[in-house]
């Protein structure tokens, strides 16, 4: 077990834009320039724990782990293939972080019959113990899509509420992160249901009010990705630490070039105390 000589760890979330149009090869090729640039971006991010959205194919997470070694960065990985579709949720975690009990939240695809289920793990490092839930909710800005997200958020929110009713887990920290496909101030019902019984604090809605994470083809951008911590038992979250990581700047790229060659999303990263 690696000894962490630090007072904090940084947890990040990033959508890799692995969605593939029908009739085209699935996901991101291991031999592509995009794979090389994504590994470079993750090396610059250098977070201790990373939730990855739109991993495709499911083996692509292994490609990233291998390529990251060339930058001197070692990660373990945890992933389960989604029951439907070919884009997945996975986790990268540095040696020394204990990651156990990978599982899907059953029914969290909601009314989106072939949708993605939320993916959860237990993590432990030093005195920090938490449940991390990665989500990739239904996209779309119309009312029908919002209602479909409502159905997904209700299941996830109820699951979160029940965690804090379970003996042995009543005070467990919960970190919820991923591509919410929800815009703060617009998708009000989505946030209401996803927060459970007033359990979650959507820190991305507050700490990143003037920021964006999703880069649209038209050049506009919005805050579709999200990061939340349980309101009462996530005292390890360092308040105000959540930041949008400007990966395009660190790679000396313009926003549009980054969208074309790396991803149409930028990562978030937050800090947590482990003492």
PDB file of C-alpha atoms in Angstrom:
ATOM      1  CA  UNK A   1       0.000   0.000   0.000  1.00  0.00           C
ATOM      2  CA  UNK A   2       1.411   3.376  -1.026  1.00  0.00           C
ATOM      3  CA  UNK A   3       1.897   5.813   1.841  1.00  0.00           C
ATOM      4  CA  UNK A   4       0.191   9.136   1.105  1.00  0.00           C
ATOM      5  CA  UNK A   5       2.298  11.888   2.631  1.00  0.00           C
ATOM      6  CA  UNK A   6      -0.299  14.542   1.930  1.00  0.00           C
ATOM      7  CA  UNK A   7      -3.060  16.247   3.852  1.00  0.00           C
ATOM      8  CA  UNK A   8      -5.525  16.213   0.924  1.00  0.00           C
ATOM      9  CA  UNK A   9      -6.493  14.295  -2.179  1.00  0.00           C
ATOM     10  CA  UNK A  10      -7.953  15.793  -5.310  1.00  0.00           C
ATOM     11  CA  UNK A  11     -10.967  14.191  -6.974  1.00  0.00           C
ATOM     12  CA  UNK A  12     -11.831  15.038 -10.574  1.00  0.00           C
ATOM     13  CA  UNK A  13     -14.511  14.250 -13.130  1.00  0.00           C
ATOM     14  CA  UNK A  14     -14.186  14.383 -16.918  1.00  0.00           C
ATOM     15  CA  UNK A  15     -16.364  13.433 -19.881  1.00  0.00           C
ATOM     16  CA  UNK A  16     -14.097  11.906 -22.554  1.00  0.00           C
ATOM     17  CA  UNK A  17     -16.572  12.410 -25.419  1.00  0.00           C
ATOM     18  CA  UNK A  18     -16.491   8.748 -26.390  1.00  0.00           C
ATOM     19  CA  UNK A  19     -19.987   8.815 -27.916  1.00  0.00           C
ATOM     20  CA  UNK A  20     -20.017   7.350 -31.425  1.00  0.00           C
ATOM     21  CA  UNK A  21     -22.475   8.094 -34.200  1.00  0.00           C
ATOM     22  CA  UNK A  22     -24.272   5.073 -35.727  1.00  0.00           C
ATOM     23  CA  UNK A  23     -22.316   3.419 -38.506  1.00  0.00           C
ATOM     24  CA  UNK A  24     -18.913   4.527 -37.207  1.00  0.00           C
ATOM     25  CA  UNK A  25     -16.304   2.534 -35.220  1.00  0.00           C
ATOM     26  CA  UNK A  26     -17.161   2.342 -31.543  1.00  0.00           C
ATOM     27  CA  UNK A  27     -15.449   4.766 -29.202  1.00  0.00           C
ATOM     28  CA  UNK A  28     -11.904   6.133 -29.235  1.00  0.00           C
ATOM     29  CA  UNK A  29      -9.135   4.163 -30.921  1.00  0.00           C
ATOM     30  CA  UNK A  30      -6.166   3.256 -28.737  1.00  0.00           C
ATOM     31  CA  UNK A  31      -3.905   4.333 -31.602  1.00  0.00           C
ATOM     32  CA  UNK A  32      -5.570   7.694 -32.172  1.00  0.00           C
ATOM     33  CA  UNK A  33      -4.111  11.123 -31.527  1.00  0.00           C
ATOM     34  CA  UNK A  34      -7.160  11.806 -29.369  1.00  0.00           C
ATOM     35  CA  UNK A  35      -6.129   9.008 -27.000  1.00  0.00           C
ATOM     36  CA  UNK A  36      -2.612  10.459 -26.770  1.00  0.00           C
ATOM     37  CA  UNK A  37      -3.932  13.949 -26.042  1.00  0.00           C
ATOM     38  CA  UNK A  38      -6.404  12.700 -23.438  1.00  0.00           C
ATOM     39  CA  UNK A  39      -3.625  10.859 -21.607  1.00  0.00           C
ATOM     40  CA  UNK A  40      -1.542  14.039 -21.719  1.00  0.00           C
ATOM     41  CA  UNK A  41      -4.451  16.046 -20.332  1.00  0.00           C
ATOM     42  CA  UNK A  42      -4.998  13.566 -17.496  1.00  0.00           C
ATOM     43  CA  UNK A  43      -1.289  13.669 -16.676  1.00  0.00           C
ATOM     44  CA  UNK A  44      -1.494  17.454 -16.383  1.00  0.00           C
ATOM     45  CA  UNK A  45      -4.618  17.156 -14.235  1.00  0.00           C
ATOM     46  CA  UNK A  46      -2.794  14.606 -12.030  1.00  0.00           C
ATOM     47  CA  UNK A  47      -5.724  14.070  -9.639  1.00  0.00           C
ATOM     48  CA  UNK A  48      -5.605  11.196  -7.178  1.00  0.00           C
ATOM     49  CA  UNK A  49      -9.115  10.001  -8.105  1.00  0.00           C
ATOM     50  CA  UNK A  50     -10.840  10.594 -11.439  1.00  0.00           C
ATOM     51  CA  UNK A  51     -14.384   9.752 -12.516  1.00  0.00           C
ATOM     52  CA  UNK A  52     -14.443   9.230 -16.280  1.00  0.00           C
ATOM     53  CA  UNK A  53     -17.636   9.574 -18.304  1.00  0.00           C
ATOM     54  CA  UNK A  54     -18.165   8.189 -21.836  1.00  0.00           C
ATOM     55  CA  UNK A  55     -15.426   5.591 -21.644  1.00  0.00           C
ATOM     56  CA  UNK A  56     -15.729   3.772 -24.977  1.00  0.00           C
ATOM     57  CA  UNK A  57     -14.992   1.013 -25.658  1.00  0.00           C
ATOM     58  CA  UNK A  58     -14.945  -0.296 -22.079  1.00  0.00           C
ATOM     59  CA  UNK A  59     -11.284  -1.324 -22.568  1.00  0.00           C
ATOM     60  CA  UNK A  60     -10.340   2.275 -23.374  1.00  0.00           C
ATOM     61  CA  UNK A  61      -9.730   2.933 -19.676  1.00  0.00           C
ATOM     62  CA  UNK A  62      -6.893   0.394 -19.881  1.00  0.00           C
ATOM     63  CA  UNK A  63      -5.504   2.295 -22.870  1.00  0.00           C
ATOM     64  CA  UNK A  64      -5.400   5.488 -20.804  1.00  0.00           C
ATOM     65  CA  UNK A  65      -3.734   3.751 -17.846  1.00  0.00           C
ATOM     66  CA  UNK A  66      -1.022   2.396 -20.169  1.00  0.00           C
ATOM     67  CA  UNK A  67      -0.445   5.731 -21.887  1.00  0.00           C
ATOM     68  CA  UNK A  68      -0.330   7.581 -18.568  1.00  0.00           C
ATOM     69  CA  UNK A  69       2.647   5.468 -17.527  1.00  0.00           C
ATOM     70  CA  UNK A  70       4.686   7.163 -20.260  1.00  0.00           C
ATOM     71  CA  UNK A  71       4.093  10.436 -18.377  1.00  0.00           C
ATOM     72  CA  UNK A  72       5.265   8.855 -15.130  1.00  0.00           C
ATOM     73  CA  UNK A  73       1.743   8.646 -13.679  1.00  0.00           C
ATOM     74  CA  UNK A  74       0.460   5.347 -12.230  1.00  0.00           C
ATOM     75  CA  UNK A  75      -3.240   4.605 -11.872  1.00  0.00           C
ATOM     76  CA  UNK A  76      -5.374   1.631 -11.028  1.00  0.00           C
ATOM     77  CA  UNK A  77      -8.829   1.494 -12.606  1.00  0.00           C
ATOM     78  CA  UNK A  78     -12.315   0.275 -11.759  1.00  0.00           C
ATOM     79  CA  UNK A  79     -15.056  -0.145 -14.333  1.00  0.00           C
ATOM     80  CA  UNK A  80     -18.076  -2.313 -15.115  1.00  0.00           C
ATOM     81  CA  UNK A  81     -19.652  -2.451 -18.592  1.00  0.00           C
ATOM     82  CA  UNK A  82     -23.032  -0.777 -18.785  1.00  0.00           C
ATOM     83  CA  UNK A  83     -25.957  -3.109 -19.462  1.00  0.00           C
ATOM     84  CA  UNK A  84     -27.015  -1.093 -22.514  1.00  0.00           C
ATOM     85  CA  UNK A  85     -25.043   0.896 -25.048  1.00  0.00           C
ATOM     86  CA  UNK A  86     -21.312   1.274 -25.527  1.00  0.00           C
ATOM     87  CA  UNK A  87     -20.391   4.287 -23.395  1.00  0.00           C
ATOM     88  CA  UNK A  88     -19.420   3.571 -19.812  1.00  0.00           C
ATOM     89  CA  UNK A  89     -18.495   5.170 -16.476  1.00  0.00           C
ATOM     90  CA  UNK A  90     -15.156   4.287 -14.891  1.00  0.00           C
ATOM     91  CA  UNK A  91     -12.761   5.399 -12.177  1.00  0.00           C
ATOM     92  CA  UNK A  92      -9.010   6.010 -12.152  1.00  0.00           C
ATOM     93  CA  UNK A  93      -7.362   5.945  -8.740  1.00  0.00           C
ATOM     94  CA  UNK A  94      -3.752   6.171  -7.667  1.00  0.00           C
ATOM     95  CA  UNK A  95      -2.118   3.379  -5.657  1.00  0.00           C
ATOM     96  CA  UNK A  96      -2.823   3.876  -1.972  1.00  0.00           C
ATOM     97  CA  UNK A  97      -6.532   4.602  -2.446  1.00  0.00           C
ATOM     98  CA  UNK A  98      -8.668   1.604  -1.533  1.00  0.00           C
ATOM     99  CA  UNK A  99     -11.564   1.230  -3.975  1.00  0.00           C
ATOM    100  CA  UNK A 100     -14.058  -1.574  -3.321  1.00  0.00           C
ATOM    101  CA  UNK A 101     -17.577  -2.815  -3.994  1.00  0.00           C
ATOM    102  CA  UNK A 102     -18.177  -1.567  -7.566  1.00  0.00           C
ATOM    103  CA  UNK A 103     -21.896  -1.712  -8.339  1.00  0.00           C
ATOM    104  CA  UNK A 104     -24.647  -0.159 -10.388  1.00  0.00           C
ATOM    105  CA  UNK A 105     -27.610   1.600  -8.791  1.00  0.00           C
ATOM    106  CA  UNK A 106     -30.383  -0.618 -10.042  1.00  0.00           C
ATOM    107  CA  UNK A 107     -33.164   1.159 -11.892  1.00  0.00           C
ATOM    108  CA  UNK A 108     -31.172   4.384 -12.221  1.00  0.00           C
ATOM    109  CA  UNK A 109     -31.660   4.396 -15.981  1.00  0.00           C
ATOM    110  CA  UNK A 110     -35.194   5.509 -15.097  1.00  0.00           C
ATOM    111  CA  UNK A 111     -37.692   5.643 -17.954  1.00  0.00           C
ATOM    112  CA  UNK A 112     -34.807   5.742 -20.436  1.00  0.00           C
ATOM    113  CA  UNK A 113     -35.012   2.011 -21.132  1.00  0.00           C
ATOM    114  CA  UNK A 114     -31.575   1.682 -22.675  1.00  0.00           C
ATOM    115  CA  UNK A 115     -29.976   4.417 -20.618  1.00  0.00           C
ATOM    116  CA  UNK A 116     -26.886   4.359 -18.441  1.00  0.00           C
ATOM    117  CA  UNK A 117     -27.066   3.350 -14.815  1.00  0.00           C
ATOM    118  CA  UNK A 118     -25.238   5.263 -12.098  1.00  0.00           C
ATOM    119  CA  UNK A 119     -22.021   3.504 -11.041  1.00  0.00           C
ATOM    120  CA  UNK A 120     -20.825   3.554  -7.428  1.00  0.00           C
ATOM    121  CA  UNK A 121     -17.766   2.487  -5.419  1.00  0.00           C
ATOM    122  CA  UNK A 122     -16.570   2.743  -1.828  1.00  0.00           C
ATOM    123  CA  UNK A 123     -13.263   4.552  -1.322  1.00  0.00           C
ATOM    124  CA  UNK A 124     -10.978   4.801   1.686  1.00  0.00           C
ATOM    125  CA  UNK A 125      -7.715   6.642   2.231  1.00  0.00           C
ATOM    126  CA  UNK A 126      -6.323   7.585   5.619  1.00  0.00           C
ATOM    127  CA  UNK A 127      -9.325   8.849   7.616  1.00  0.00           C
ATOM    128  CA  UNK A 128     -11.478   9.585   4.582  1.00  0.00           C
ATOM    129  CA  UNK A 129     -14.222   7.085   3.779  1.00  0.00           C
ATOM    130  CA  UNK A 130     -16.829   7.867   1.150  1.00  0.00           C
ATOM    131  CA  UNK A 131     -19.204   6.482  -1.421  1.00  0.00           C
ATOM    132  CA  UNK A 132     -18.527   7.876  -4.895  1.00  0.00           C
ATOM    133  CA  UNK A 133     -21.385   7.817  -7.411  1.00  0.00           C
ATOM    134  CA  UNK A 134     -20.668   8.512 -11.071  1.00  0.00           C
ATOM    135  CA  UNK A 135     -23.612   9.481 -13.288  1.00  0.00           C
ATOM    136  CA  UNK A 136     -24.295  10.180 -16.935  1.00  0.00           C
ATOM    137  CA  UNK A 137     -27.887  11.313 -17.230  1.00  0.00           C
ATOM    138  CA  UNK A 138     -30.078  11.640 -20.308  1.00  0.00           C
ATOM    139  CA  UNK A 139     -29.096  14.509 -22.568  1.00  0.00           C
ATOM    140  CA  UNK A 140     -31.465  16.973 -24.226  1.00  0.00           C
ATOM    141  CA  UNK A 141     -33.037  20.334 -23.474  1.00  0.00           C
ATOM    142  CA  UNK A 142     -36.703  19.619 -24.290  1.00  0.00           C
ATOM    143  CA  UNK A 143     -39.398  18.851 -21.752  1.00  0.00           C
ATOM    144  CA  UNK A 144     -39.478  15.132 -22.610  1.00  0.00           C
ATOM    145  CA  UNK A 145     -35.767  14.786 -21.866  1.00  0.00           C
ATOM    146  CA  UNK A 146     -36.130  16.711 -18.624  1.00  0.00           C
ATOM    147  CA  UNK A 147     -38.920  14.373 -17.518  1.00  0.00           C
ATOM    148  CA  UNK A 148     -36.744  11.388 -18.416  1.00  0.00           C
ATOM    149  CA  UNK A 149     -33.940  12.835 -16.274  1.00  0.00           C
ATOM    150  CA  UNK A 150     -36.511  13.315 -13.504  1.00  0.00           C
ATOM    151  CA  UNK A 151     -37.158   9.566 -13.559  1.00  0.00           C
ATOM    152  CA  UNK A 152     -33.420   8.867 -13.286  1.00  0.00           C
ATOM    153  CA  UNK A 153     -32.856  11.482 -10.588  1.00  0.00           C
ATOM    154  CA  UNK A 154     -35.702  10.133  -8.449  1.00  0.00           C
ATOM    155  CA  UNK A 155     -34.083   6.675  -8.282  1.00  0.00           C
ATOM    156  CA  UNK A 156     -30.603   8.042  -7.550  1.00  0.00           C
ATOM    157  CA  UNK A 157     -31.909  10.557  -5.021  1.00  0.00           C
ATOM    158  CA  UNK A 158     -33.911   7.882  -3.191  1.00  0.00           C
ATOM    159  CA  UNK A 159     -30.846   5.643  -3.144  1.00  0.00           C
ATOM    160  CA  UNK A 160     -28.774   8.430  -1.595  1.00  0.00           C
ATOM    161  CA  UNK A 161     -31.465   9.118   1.024  1.00  0.00           C
ATOM    162  CA  UNK A 162     -31.582   5.410   1.909  1.00  0.00           C
ATOM    163  CA  UNK A 163     -27.803   5.251   2.384  1.00  0.00           C
ATOM    164  CA  UNK A 164     -28.122   7.599   5.337  1.00  0.00           C
ATOM    165  CA  UNK A 165     -30.876   5.432   6.780  1.00  0.00           C
ATOM    166  CA  UNK A 166     -28.697   2.307   6.670  1.00  0.00           C
ATOM    167  CA  UNK A 167     -26.906   1.215   9.859  1.00  0.00           C
ATOM    168  CA  UNK A 168     -23.170   1.628   9.449  1.00  0.00           C
ATOM    169  CA  UNK A 169     -23.603   4.149   6.633  1.00  0.00           C
ATOM    170  CA  UNK A 170     -25.648   6.871   8.300  1.00  0.00           C
ATOM    171  CA  UNK A 171     -22.675   9.222   8.538  1.00  0.00           C
ATOM    172  CA  UNK A 172     -20.856   8.133   5.378  1.00  0.00           C
ATOM    173  CA  UNK A 173     -19.776  10.919   3.024  1.00  0.00           C
ATOM    174  CA  UNK A 174     -21.246  10.766  -0.475  1.00  0.00           C
ATOM    175  CA  UNK A 175     -19.611  12.309  -3.532  1.00  0.00           C
ATOM    176  CA  UNK A 176     -21.852  12.554  -6.613  1.00  0.00           C
ATOM    177  CA  UNK A 177     -20.242  13.595  -9.875  1.00  0.00           C
ATOM    178  CA  UNK A 178     -20.555  13.199 -13.606  1.00  0.00           C
ATOM    179  CA  UNK A 179     -22.301  14.535 -16.667  1.00  0.00           C
ATOM    180  CA  UNK A 180     -25.606  15.645 -15.203  1.00  0.00           C
ATOM    181  CA  UNK A 181     -26.788  17.106 -18.530  1.00  0.00           C
ATOM    182  CA  UNK A 182     -28.539  19.633 -16.281  1.00  0.00           C
ATOM    183  CA  UNK A 183     -28.134  23.398 -16.264  1.00  0.00           C
ATOM    184  CA  UNK A 184     -28.305  25.153 -12.870  1.00  0.00           C
ATOM    185  CA  UNK A 185     -31.309  27.477 -12.733  1.00  0.00           C
ATOM    186  CA  UNK A 186     -33.090  25.707 -15.605  1.00  0.00           C
ATOM    187  CA  UNK A 187     -33.527  22.030 -14.764  1.00  0.00           C
ATOM    188  CA  UNK A 188     -34.965  22.718 -11.332  1.00  0.00           C
ATOM    189  CA  UNK A 189     -36.933  19.495 -10.967  1.00  0.00           C
ATOM    190  CA  UNK A 190     -33.872  17.431 -11.924  1.00  0.00           C
ATOM    191  CA  UNK A 191     -31.772  18.996  -9.167  1.00  0.00           C
ATOM    192  CA  UNK A 192     -34.638  18.638  -6.679  1.00  0.00           C
ATOM    193  CA  UNK A 193     -35.001  14.893  -7.230  1.00  0.00           C
ATOM    194  CA  UNK A 194     -31.277  14.161  -7.576  1.00  0.00           C
ATOM    195  CA  UNK A 195     -30.569  15.783  -4.223  1.00  0.00           C
ATOM    196  CA  UNK A 196     -32.651  13.201  -2.407  1.00  0.00           C
ATOM    197  CA  UNK A 197     -34.345  14.242   0.826  1.00  0.00           C
ATOM    198  CA  UNK A 198     -32.373  17.517   0.914  1.00  0.00           C
ATOM    199  CA  UNK A 199     -29.240  15.404   1.309  1.00  0.00           C
ATOM    200  CA  UNK A 200     -26.895  16.723  -1.380  1.00  0.00           C
ATOM    201  CA  UNK A 201     -25.135  20.064  -1.713  1.00  0.00           C
ATOM    202  CA  UNK A 202     -24.539  20.865  -5.386  1.00  0.00           C
ATOM    203  CA  UNK A 203     -21.273  22.694  -4.896  1.00  0.00           C
ATOM    204  CA  UNK A 204     -20.727  23.031  -8.660  1.00  0.00           C
ATOM    205  CA  UNK A 205     -23.836  25.211  -8.872  1.00  0.00           C
ATOM    206  CA  UNK A 206     -22.345  27.599  -6.310  1.00  0.00           C
ATOM    207  CA  UNK A 207     -18.572  27.423  -6.723  1.00  0.00           C
ATOM    208  CA  UNK A 208     -18.750  27.529 -10.531  1.00  0.00           C
ATOM    209  CA  UNK A 209     -21.611  29.942 -11.174  1.00  0.00           C
ATOM    210  CA  UNK A 210     -19.718  31.902 -13.804  1.00  0.00           C
ATOM    211  CA  UNK A 211     -17.965  28.951 -15.437  1.00  0.00           C
ATOM    212  CA  UNK A 212     -18.734  26.393 -18.138  1.00  0.00           C
ATOM    213  CA  UNK A 213     -17.733  22.773 -18.743  1.00  0.00           C
ATOM    214  CA  UNK A 214     -19.438  21.773 -21.994  1.00  0.00           C
ATOM    215  CA  UNK A 215     -18.178  23.329 -25.241  1.00  0.00           C
ATOM    216  CA  UNK A 216     -20.843  23.525 -27.937  1.00  0.00           C
ATOM    217  CA  UNK A 217     -20.126  23.418 -31.652  1.00  0.00           C
ATOM    218  CA  UNK A 218     -21.601  26.910 -32.019  1.00  0.00           C
ATOM    219  CA  UNK A 219     -18.951  28.245 -29.678  1.00  0.00           C
ATOM    220  CA  UNK A 220     -21.289  28.823 -26.735  1.00  0.00           C
ATOM    221  CA  UNK A 221     -20.790  26.853 -23.541  1.00  0.00           C
ATOM    222  CA  UNK A 222     -22.706  25.851 -20.433  1.00  0.00           C
ATOM    223  CA  UNK A 223     -22.344  24.014 -17.118  1.00  0.00           C
ATOM    224  CA  UNK A 224     -23.768  20.555 -17.877  1.00  0.00           C
ATOM    225  CA  UNK A 225     -21.364  18.621 -15.654  1.00  0.00           C
ATOM    226  CA  UNK A 226     -21.953  18.492 -11.921  1.00  0.00           C
ATOM    227  CA  UNK A 227     -20.295  17.831  -8.574  1.00  0.00           C
ATOM    228  CA  UNK A 228     -22.184  17.372  -5.302  1.00  0.00           C
ATOM    229  CA  UNK A 229     -21.306  16.319  -1.763  1.00  0.00           C
ATOM    230  CA  UNK A 230     -23.589  15.110   0.996  1.00  0.00           C
ATOM    231  CA  UNK A 231     -24.709  18.116   2.993  1.00  0.00           C
ATOM    232  CA  UNK A 232     -24.176  16.863   6.540  1.00  0.00           C
ATOM    233  CA  UNK A 233     -21.391  14.302   6.374  1.00  0.00           C
ATOM    234  CA  UNK A 234     -18.929  15.580   3.769  1.00  0.00           C
ATOM    235  CA  UNK A 235     -16.931  17.726   6.146  1.00  0.00           C
ATOM    236  CA  UNK A 236     -13.799  16.490   4.339  1.00  0.00           C
ATOM    237  CA  UNK A 237     -14.666  18.624   1.302  1.00  0.00           C
ATOM    238  CA  UNK A 238     -12.514  21.751   1.393  1.00  0.00           C
ATOM    239  CA  UNK A 239     -15.052  24.506   0.856  1.00  0.00           C
ATOM    240  CA  UNK A 240     -14.487  26.589  -2.248  1.00  0.00           C
ATOM    241  CA  UNK A 241     -11.918  24.150  -3.656  1.00  0.00           C
ATOM    242  CA  UNK A 242     -13.974  22.950  -6.635  1.00  0.00           C
ATOM    243  CA  UNK A 243     -12.465  24.354  -9.801  1.00  0.00           C
ATOM    244  CA  UNK A 244     -12.885  23.988 -13.515  1.00  0.00           C
ATOM    245  CA  UNK A 245      -9.557  22.692 -14.792  1.00  0.00           C
ATOM    246  CA  UNK A 246      -8.650  24.677 -17.943  1.00  0.00           C
ATOM    247  CA  UNK A 247      -7.162  21.699 -19.717  1.00  0.00           C
ATOM    248  CA  UNK A 248      -7.183  23.454 -23.089  1.00  0.00           C
ATOM    249  CA  UNK A 249      -4.953  26.232 -21.696  1.00  0.00           C
ATOM    250  CA  UNK A 250      -2.578  23.808 -19.999  1.00  0.00           C
ATOM    251  CA  UNK A 251      -2.197  22.013 -23.351  1.00  0.00           C
ATOM    252  CA  UNK A 252      -1.714  25.330 -25.166  1.00  0.00           C
ATOM    253  CA  UNK A 253      -4.855  24.868 -27.236  1.00  0.00           C
ATOM    254  CA  UNK A 254      -7.782  27.079 -28.131  1.00  0.00           C
ATOM    255  CA  UNK A 255     -11.228  26.054 -26.983  1.00  0.00           C
ATOM    256  CA  UNK A 256     -12.451  25.041 -30.451  1.00  0.00           C
ATOM    257  CA  UNK A 257      -9.286  23.044 -31.224  1.00  0.00           C
ATOM    258  CA  UNK A 258      -9.627  21.283 -27.869  1.00  0.00           C
ATOM    259  CA  UNK A 259     -13.218  20.391 -28.694  1.00  0.00           C
ATOM    260  CA  UNK A 260     -12.197  18.843 -32.001  1.00  0.00           C
ATOM    261  CA  UNK A 261      -9.127  16.904 -30.909  1.00  0.00           C
ATOM    262  CA  UNK A 262      -9.521  16.132 -27.193  1.00  0.00           C
ATOM    263  CA  UNK A 263     -13.064  16.465 -25.758  1.00  0.00           C
ATOM    264  CA  UNK A 264     -16.071  18.769 -25.765  1.00  0.00           C
ATOM    265  CA  UNK A 265     -15.996  18.824 -21.959  1.00  0.00           C
ATOM    266  CA  UNK A 266     -13.537  20.283 -19.463  1.00  0.00           C
ATOM    267  CA  UNK A 267     -12.828  18.552 -16.130  1.00  0.00           C
ATOM    268  CA  UNK A 268     -13.745  19.612 -12.598  1.00  0.00           C
ATOM    269  CA  UNK A 269     -11.390  18.990  -9.680  1.00  0.00           C
ATOM    270  CA  UNK A 270     -12.043  19.343  -5.930  1.00  0.00           C
ATOM    271  CA  UNK A 271      -9.945  18.813  -2.804  1.00  0.00           C
ATOM    272  CA  UNK A 272     -10.755  16.689   0.250  1.00  0.00           C
ATOM    273  CA  UNK A 273      -9.010  16.413   3.616  1.00  0.00           C
ATOM    274  CA  UNK A 274      -7.741  12.943   4.517  1.00  0.00           C
ATOM    275  CA  UNK A 275      -6.655  13.652   8.107  1.00  0.00           C
TER     276      UNK A 275
END
